[in-house]
mmCIF file with all atom_site columns, C-alpha atoms in Angstrom:
data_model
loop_
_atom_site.group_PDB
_atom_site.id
_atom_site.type_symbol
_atom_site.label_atom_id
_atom_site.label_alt_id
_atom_site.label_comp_id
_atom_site.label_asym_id
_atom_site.label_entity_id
_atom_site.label_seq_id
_atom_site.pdbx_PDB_ins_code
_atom_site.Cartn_x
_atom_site.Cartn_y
_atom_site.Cartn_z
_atom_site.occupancy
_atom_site.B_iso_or_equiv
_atom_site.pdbx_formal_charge
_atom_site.auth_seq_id
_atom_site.auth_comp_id
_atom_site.auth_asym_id
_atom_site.auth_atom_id
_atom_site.pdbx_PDB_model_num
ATOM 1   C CA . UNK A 1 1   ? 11.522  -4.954  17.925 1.00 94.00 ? 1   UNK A CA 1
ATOM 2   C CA . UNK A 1 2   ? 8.774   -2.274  18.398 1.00 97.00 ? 2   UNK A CA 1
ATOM 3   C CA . UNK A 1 3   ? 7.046   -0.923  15.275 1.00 98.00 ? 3   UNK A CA 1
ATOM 4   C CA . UNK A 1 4   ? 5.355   2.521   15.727 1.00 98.00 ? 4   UNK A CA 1
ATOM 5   C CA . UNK A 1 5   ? 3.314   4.249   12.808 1.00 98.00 ? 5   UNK A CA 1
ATOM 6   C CA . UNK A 1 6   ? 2.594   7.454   12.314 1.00 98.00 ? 6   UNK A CA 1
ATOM 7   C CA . UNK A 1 7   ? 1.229   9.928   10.041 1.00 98.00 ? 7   UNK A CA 1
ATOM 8   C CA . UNK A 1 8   ? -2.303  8.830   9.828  1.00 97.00 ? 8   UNK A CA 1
ATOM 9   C CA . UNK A 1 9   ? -5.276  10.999  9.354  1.00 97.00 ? 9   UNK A CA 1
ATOM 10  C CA . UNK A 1 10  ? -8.147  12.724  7.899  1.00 97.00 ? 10  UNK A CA 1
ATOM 11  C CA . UNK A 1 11  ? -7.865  13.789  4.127  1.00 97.00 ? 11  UNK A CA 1
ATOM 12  C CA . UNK A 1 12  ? -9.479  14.598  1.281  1.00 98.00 ? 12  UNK A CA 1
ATOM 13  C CA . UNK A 1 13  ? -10.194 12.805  -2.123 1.00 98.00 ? 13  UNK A CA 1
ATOM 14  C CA . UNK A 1 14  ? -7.075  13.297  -4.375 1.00 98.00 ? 14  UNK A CA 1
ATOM 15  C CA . UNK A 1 15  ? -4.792  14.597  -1.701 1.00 98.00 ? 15  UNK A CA 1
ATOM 16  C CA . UNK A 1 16  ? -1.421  12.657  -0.670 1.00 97.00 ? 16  UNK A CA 1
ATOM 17  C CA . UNK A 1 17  ? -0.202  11.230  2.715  1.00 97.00 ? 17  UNK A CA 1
ATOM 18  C CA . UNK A 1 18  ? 3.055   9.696   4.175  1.00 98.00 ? 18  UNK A CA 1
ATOM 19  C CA . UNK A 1 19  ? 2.770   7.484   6.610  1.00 98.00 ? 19  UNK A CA 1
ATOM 20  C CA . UNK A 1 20  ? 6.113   6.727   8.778  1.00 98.00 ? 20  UNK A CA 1
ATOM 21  C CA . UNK A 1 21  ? 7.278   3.340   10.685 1.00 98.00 ? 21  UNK A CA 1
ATOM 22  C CA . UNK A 1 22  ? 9.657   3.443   13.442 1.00 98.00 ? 22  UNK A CA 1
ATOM 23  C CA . UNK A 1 23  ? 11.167  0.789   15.034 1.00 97.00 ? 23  UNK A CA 1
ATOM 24  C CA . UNK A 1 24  ? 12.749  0.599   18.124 1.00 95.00 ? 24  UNK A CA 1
ATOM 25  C CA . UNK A 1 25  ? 14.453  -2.215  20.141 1.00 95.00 ? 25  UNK A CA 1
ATOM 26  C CA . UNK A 1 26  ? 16.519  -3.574  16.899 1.00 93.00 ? 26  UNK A CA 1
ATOM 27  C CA . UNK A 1 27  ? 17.973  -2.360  13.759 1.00 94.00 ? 27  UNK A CA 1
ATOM 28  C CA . UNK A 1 28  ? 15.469  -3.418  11.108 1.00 95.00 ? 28  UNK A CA 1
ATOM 29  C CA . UNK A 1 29  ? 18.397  -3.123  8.323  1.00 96.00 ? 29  UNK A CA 1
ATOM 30  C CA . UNK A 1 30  ? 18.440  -6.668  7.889  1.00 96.00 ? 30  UNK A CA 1
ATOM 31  C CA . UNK A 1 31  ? 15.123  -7.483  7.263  1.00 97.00 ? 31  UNK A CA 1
ATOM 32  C CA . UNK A 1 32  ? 12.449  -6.268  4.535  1.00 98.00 ? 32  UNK A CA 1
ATOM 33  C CA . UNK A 1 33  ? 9.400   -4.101  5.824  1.00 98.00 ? 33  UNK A CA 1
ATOM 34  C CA . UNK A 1 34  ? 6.027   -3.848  4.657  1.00 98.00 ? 34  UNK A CA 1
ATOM 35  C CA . UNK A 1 35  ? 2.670   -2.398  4.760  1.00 98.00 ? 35  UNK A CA 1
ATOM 36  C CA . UNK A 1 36  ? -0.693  -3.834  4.680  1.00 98.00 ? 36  UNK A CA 1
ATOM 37  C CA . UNK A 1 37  ? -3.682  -1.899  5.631  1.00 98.00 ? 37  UNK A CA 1
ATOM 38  C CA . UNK A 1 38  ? -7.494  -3.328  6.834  1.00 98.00 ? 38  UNK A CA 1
ATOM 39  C CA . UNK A 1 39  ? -10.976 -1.727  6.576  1.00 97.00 ? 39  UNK A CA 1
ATOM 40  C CA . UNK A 1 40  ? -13.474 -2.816  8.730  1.00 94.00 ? 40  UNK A CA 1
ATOM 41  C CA . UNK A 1 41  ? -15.214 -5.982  7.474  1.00 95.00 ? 41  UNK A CA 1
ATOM 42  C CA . UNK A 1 42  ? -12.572 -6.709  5.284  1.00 97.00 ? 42  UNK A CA 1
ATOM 43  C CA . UNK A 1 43  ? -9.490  -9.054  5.333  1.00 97.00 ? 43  UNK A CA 1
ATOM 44  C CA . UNK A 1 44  ? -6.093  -7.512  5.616  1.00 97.00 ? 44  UNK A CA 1
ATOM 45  C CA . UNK A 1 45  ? -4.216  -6.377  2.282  1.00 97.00 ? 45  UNK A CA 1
ATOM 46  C CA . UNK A 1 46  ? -1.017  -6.190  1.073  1.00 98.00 ? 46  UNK A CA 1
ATOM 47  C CA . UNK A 1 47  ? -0.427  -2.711  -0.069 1.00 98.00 ? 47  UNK A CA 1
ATOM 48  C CA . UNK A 1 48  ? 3.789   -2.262  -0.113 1.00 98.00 ? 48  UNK A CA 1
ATOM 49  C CA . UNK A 1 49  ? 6.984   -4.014  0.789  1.00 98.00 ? 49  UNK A CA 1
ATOM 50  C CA . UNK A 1 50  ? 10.540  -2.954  0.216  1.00 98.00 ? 50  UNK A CA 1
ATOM 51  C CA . UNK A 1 51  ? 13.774  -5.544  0.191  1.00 98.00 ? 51  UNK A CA 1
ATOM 52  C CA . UNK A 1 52  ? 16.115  -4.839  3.132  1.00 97.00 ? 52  UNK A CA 1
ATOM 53  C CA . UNK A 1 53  ? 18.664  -2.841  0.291  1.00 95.00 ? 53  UNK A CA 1
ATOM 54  C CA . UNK A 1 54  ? 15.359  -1.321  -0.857 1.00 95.00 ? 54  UNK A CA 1
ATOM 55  C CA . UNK A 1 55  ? 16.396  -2.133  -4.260 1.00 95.00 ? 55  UNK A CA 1
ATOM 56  C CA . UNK A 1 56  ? 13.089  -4.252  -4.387 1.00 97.00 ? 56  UNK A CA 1
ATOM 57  C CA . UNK A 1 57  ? 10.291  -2.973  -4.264 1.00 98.00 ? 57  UNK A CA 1
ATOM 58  C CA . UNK A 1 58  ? 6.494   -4.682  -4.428 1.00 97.00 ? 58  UNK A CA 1
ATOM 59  C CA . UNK A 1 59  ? 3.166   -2.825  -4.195 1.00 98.00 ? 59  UNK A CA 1
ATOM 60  C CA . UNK A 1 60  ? -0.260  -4.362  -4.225 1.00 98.00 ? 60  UNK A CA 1
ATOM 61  C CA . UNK A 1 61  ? -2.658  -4.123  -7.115 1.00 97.00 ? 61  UNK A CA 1
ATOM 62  C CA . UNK A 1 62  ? -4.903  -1.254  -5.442 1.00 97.00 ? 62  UNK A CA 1
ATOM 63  C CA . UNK A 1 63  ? -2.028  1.226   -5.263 1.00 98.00 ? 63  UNK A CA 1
ATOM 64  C CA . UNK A 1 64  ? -0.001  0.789   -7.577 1.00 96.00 ? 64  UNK A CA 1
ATOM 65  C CA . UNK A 1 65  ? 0.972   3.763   -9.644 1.00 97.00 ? 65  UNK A CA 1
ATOM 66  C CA . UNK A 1 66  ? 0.051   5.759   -6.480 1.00 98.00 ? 66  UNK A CA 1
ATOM 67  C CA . UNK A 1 67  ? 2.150   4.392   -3.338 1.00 98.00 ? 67  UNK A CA 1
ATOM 68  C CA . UNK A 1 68  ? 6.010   4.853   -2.905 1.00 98.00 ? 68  UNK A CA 1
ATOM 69  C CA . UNK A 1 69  ? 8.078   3.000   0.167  1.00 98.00 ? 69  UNK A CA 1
ATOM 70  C CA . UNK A 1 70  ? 11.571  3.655   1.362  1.00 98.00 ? 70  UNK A CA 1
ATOM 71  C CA . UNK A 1 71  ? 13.500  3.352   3.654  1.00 97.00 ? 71  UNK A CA 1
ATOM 72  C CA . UNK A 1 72  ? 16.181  4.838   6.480  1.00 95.00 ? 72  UNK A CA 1
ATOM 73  C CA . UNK A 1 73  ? 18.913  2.378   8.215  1.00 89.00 ? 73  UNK A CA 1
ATOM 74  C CA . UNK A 1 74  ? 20.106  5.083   9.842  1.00 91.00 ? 74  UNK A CA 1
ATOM 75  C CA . UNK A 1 75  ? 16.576  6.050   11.580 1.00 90.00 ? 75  UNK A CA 1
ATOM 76  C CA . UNK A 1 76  ? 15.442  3.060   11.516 1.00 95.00 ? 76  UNK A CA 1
ATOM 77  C CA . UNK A 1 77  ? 12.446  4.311   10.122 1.00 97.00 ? 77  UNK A CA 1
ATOM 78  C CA . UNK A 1 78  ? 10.115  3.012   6.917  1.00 98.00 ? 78  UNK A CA 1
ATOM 79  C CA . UNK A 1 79  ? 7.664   5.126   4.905  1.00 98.00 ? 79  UNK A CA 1
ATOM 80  C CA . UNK A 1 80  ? 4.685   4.869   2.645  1.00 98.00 ? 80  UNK A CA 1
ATOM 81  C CA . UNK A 1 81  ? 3.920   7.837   0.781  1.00 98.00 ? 81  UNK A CA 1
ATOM 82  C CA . UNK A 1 82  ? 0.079   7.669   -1.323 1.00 98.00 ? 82  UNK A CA 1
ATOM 83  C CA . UNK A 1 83  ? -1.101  10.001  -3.598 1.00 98.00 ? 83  UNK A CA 1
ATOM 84  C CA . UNK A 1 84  ? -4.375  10.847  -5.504 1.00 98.00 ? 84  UNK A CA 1
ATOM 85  C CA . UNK A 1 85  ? -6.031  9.189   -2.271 1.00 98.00 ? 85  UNK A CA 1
ATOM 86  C CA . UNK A 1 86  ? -9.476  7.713   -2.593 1.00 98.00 ? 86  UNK A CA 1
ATOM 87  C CA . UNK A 1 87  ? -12.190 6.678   -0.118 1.00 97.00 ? 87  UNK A CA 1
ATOM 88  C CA . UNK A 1 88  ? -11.583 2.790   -1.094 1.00 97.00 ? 88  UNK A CA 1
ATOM 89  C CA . UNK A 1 89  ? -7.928  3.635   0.652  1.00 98.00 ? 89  UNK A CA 1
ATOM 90  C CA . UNK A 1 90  ? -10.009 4.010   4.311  1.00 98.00 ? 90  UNK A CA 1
ATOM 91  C CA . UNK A 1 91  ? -7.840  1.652   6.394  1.00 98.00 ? 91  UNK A CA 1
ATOM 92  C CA . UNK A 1 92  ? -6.076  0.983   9.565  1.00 98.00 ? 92  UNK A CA 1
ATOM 93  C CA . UNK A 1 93  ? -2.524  0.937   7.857  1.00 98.00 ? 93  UNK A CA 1
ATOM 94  C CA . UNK A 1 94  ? 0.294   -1.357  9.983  1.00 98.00 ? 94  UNK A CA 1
ATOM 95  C CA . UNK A 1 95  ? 3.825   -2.027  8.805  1.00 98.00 ? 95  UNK A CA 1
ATOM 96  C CA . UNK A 1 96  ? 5.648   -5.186  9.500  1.00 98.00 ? 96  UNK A CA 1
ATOM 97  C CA . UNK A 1 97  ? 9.301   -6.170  9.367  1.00 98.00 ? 97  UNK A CA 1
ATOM 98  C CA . UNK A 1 98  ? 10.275  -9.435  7.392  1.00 98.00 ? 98  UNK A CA 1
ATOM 99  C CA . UNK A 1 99  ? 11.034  -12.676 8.403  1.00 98.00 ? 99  UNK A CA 1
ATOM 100 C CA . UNK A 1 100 ? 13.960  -12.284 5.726  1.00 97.00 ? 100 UNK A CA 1
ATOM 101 C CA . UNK A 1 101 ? 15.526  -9.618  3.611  1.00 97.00 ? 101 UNK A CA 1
ATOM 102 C CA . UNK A 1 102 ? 13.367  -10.557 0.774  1.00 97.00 ? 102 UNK A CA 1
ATOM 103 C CA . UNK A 1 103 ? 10.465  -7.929  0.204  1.00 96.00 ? 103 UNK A CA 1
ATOM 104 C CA . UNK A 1 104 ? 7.429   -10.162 -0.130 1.00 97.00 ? 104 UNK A CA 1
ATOM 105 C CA . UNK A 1 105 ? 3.666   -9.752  -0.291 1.00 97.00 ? 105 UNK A CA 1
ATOM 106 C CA . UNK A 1 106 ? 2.188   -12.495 1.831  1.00 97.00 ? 106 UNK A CA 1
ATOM 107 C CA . UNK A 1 107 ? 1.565   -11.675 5.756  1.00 96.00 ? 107 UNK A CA 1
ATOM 108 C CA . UNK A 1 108 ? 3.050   -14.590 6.751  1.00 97.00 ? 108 UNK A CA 1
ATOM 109 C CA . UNK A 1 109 ? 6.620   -13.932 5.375  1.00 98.00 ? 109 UNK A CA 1
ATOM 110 C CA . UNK A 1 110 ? 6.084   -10.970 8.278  1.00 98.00 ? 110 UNK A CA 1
ATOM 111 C CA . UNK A 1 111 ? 6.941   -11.648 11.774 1.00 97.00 ? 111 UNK A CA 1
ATOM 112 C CA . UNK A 1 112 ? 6.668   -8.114  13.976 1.00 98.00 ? 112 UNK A CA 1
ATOM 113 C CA . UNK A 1 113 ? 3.565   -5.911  13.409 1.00 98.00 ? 113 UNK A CA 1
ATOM 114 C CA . UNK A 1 114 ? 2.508   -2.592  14.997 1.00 98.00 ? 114 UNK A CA 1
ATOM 115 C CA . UNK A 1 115 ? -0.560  -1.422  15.654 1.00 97.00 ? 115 UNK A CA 1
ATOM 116 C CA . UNK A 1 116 ? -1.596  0.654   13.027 1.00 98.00 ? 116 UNK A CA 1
ATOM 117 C CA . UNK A 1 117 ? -2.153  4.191   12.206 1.00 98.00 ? 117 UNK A CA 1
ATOM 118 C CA . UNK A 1 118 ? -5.702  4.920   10.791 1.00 98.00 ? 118 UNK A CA 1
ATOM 119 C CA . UNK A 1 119 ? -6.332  6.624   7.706  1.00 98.00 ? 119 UNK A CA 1
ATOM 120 C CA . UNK A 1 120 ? -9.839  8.111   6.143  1.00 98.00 ? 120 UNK A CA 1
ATOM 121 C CA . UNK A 1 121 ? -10.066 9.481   3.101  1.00 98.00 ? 121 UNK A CA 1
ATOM 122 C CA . UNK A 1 122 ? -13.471 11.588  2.664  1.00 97.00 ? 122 UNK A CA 1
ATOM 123 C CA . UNK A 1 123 ? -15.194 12.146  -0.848 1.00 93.00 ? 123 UNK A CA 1
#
């Protein structure tokens, strides 16, 4: 399976962006997707992962309150939506399809990765 994100950008403080996944190759229904984003110097971080129903739904502790992911069998597409955007959200964001159907928030329960669409959020 091919992961392709989109969506990234330049934005300002406060303002919202939704970021979109594609995959091509395989379905992706089965599995659970994710996001996890990296700034440079940092270590990778979980930011959202949705069950393969996308009744489940996990976000990590940095955007909570302000992320939302879904989900599209039929497009075969995943999104992350973030509002109220902040400089601290400056990342390469990737998504990632599950090794299961269970939404998780550890990398390693993630077996395909893309490469990442880049986000910057200016003060």
């Amino acid at each position: 399976v091919w992961l392709v994100e989109s969506g990234g950008g330049l934005v300002q403080a406060g303002e919202s962006l939704k970021l979109s996944c594609r995959a091509s190759g395989r379905t992706i229904n089965p599995y659970a997707m994710g996001w996890f984003r990296q700034a440079p110097g940092k270590e990778r971080e979980f930011v959202a992962s949705i069950s393969r129903n996308g009744q489940w739904t996990f976000f990590g502790n940095a955007v909570r309150g302000r992320a939302a992911i879904s989900r599209d069998g039929v497009m075969n597409e995943v999104w992350l939506e973030m509002s109220a955007l902040r400089p601290e959200d400056s990342a390469i964001y990737t998504c990632a399809r599950g090794r299961s159907g269970s939404a998780s928030e550890s990398e390693t329960e993630f077996d395909y990765w893309g490469q990442g669409t880049q986000v910057t959020v200016s003060s």
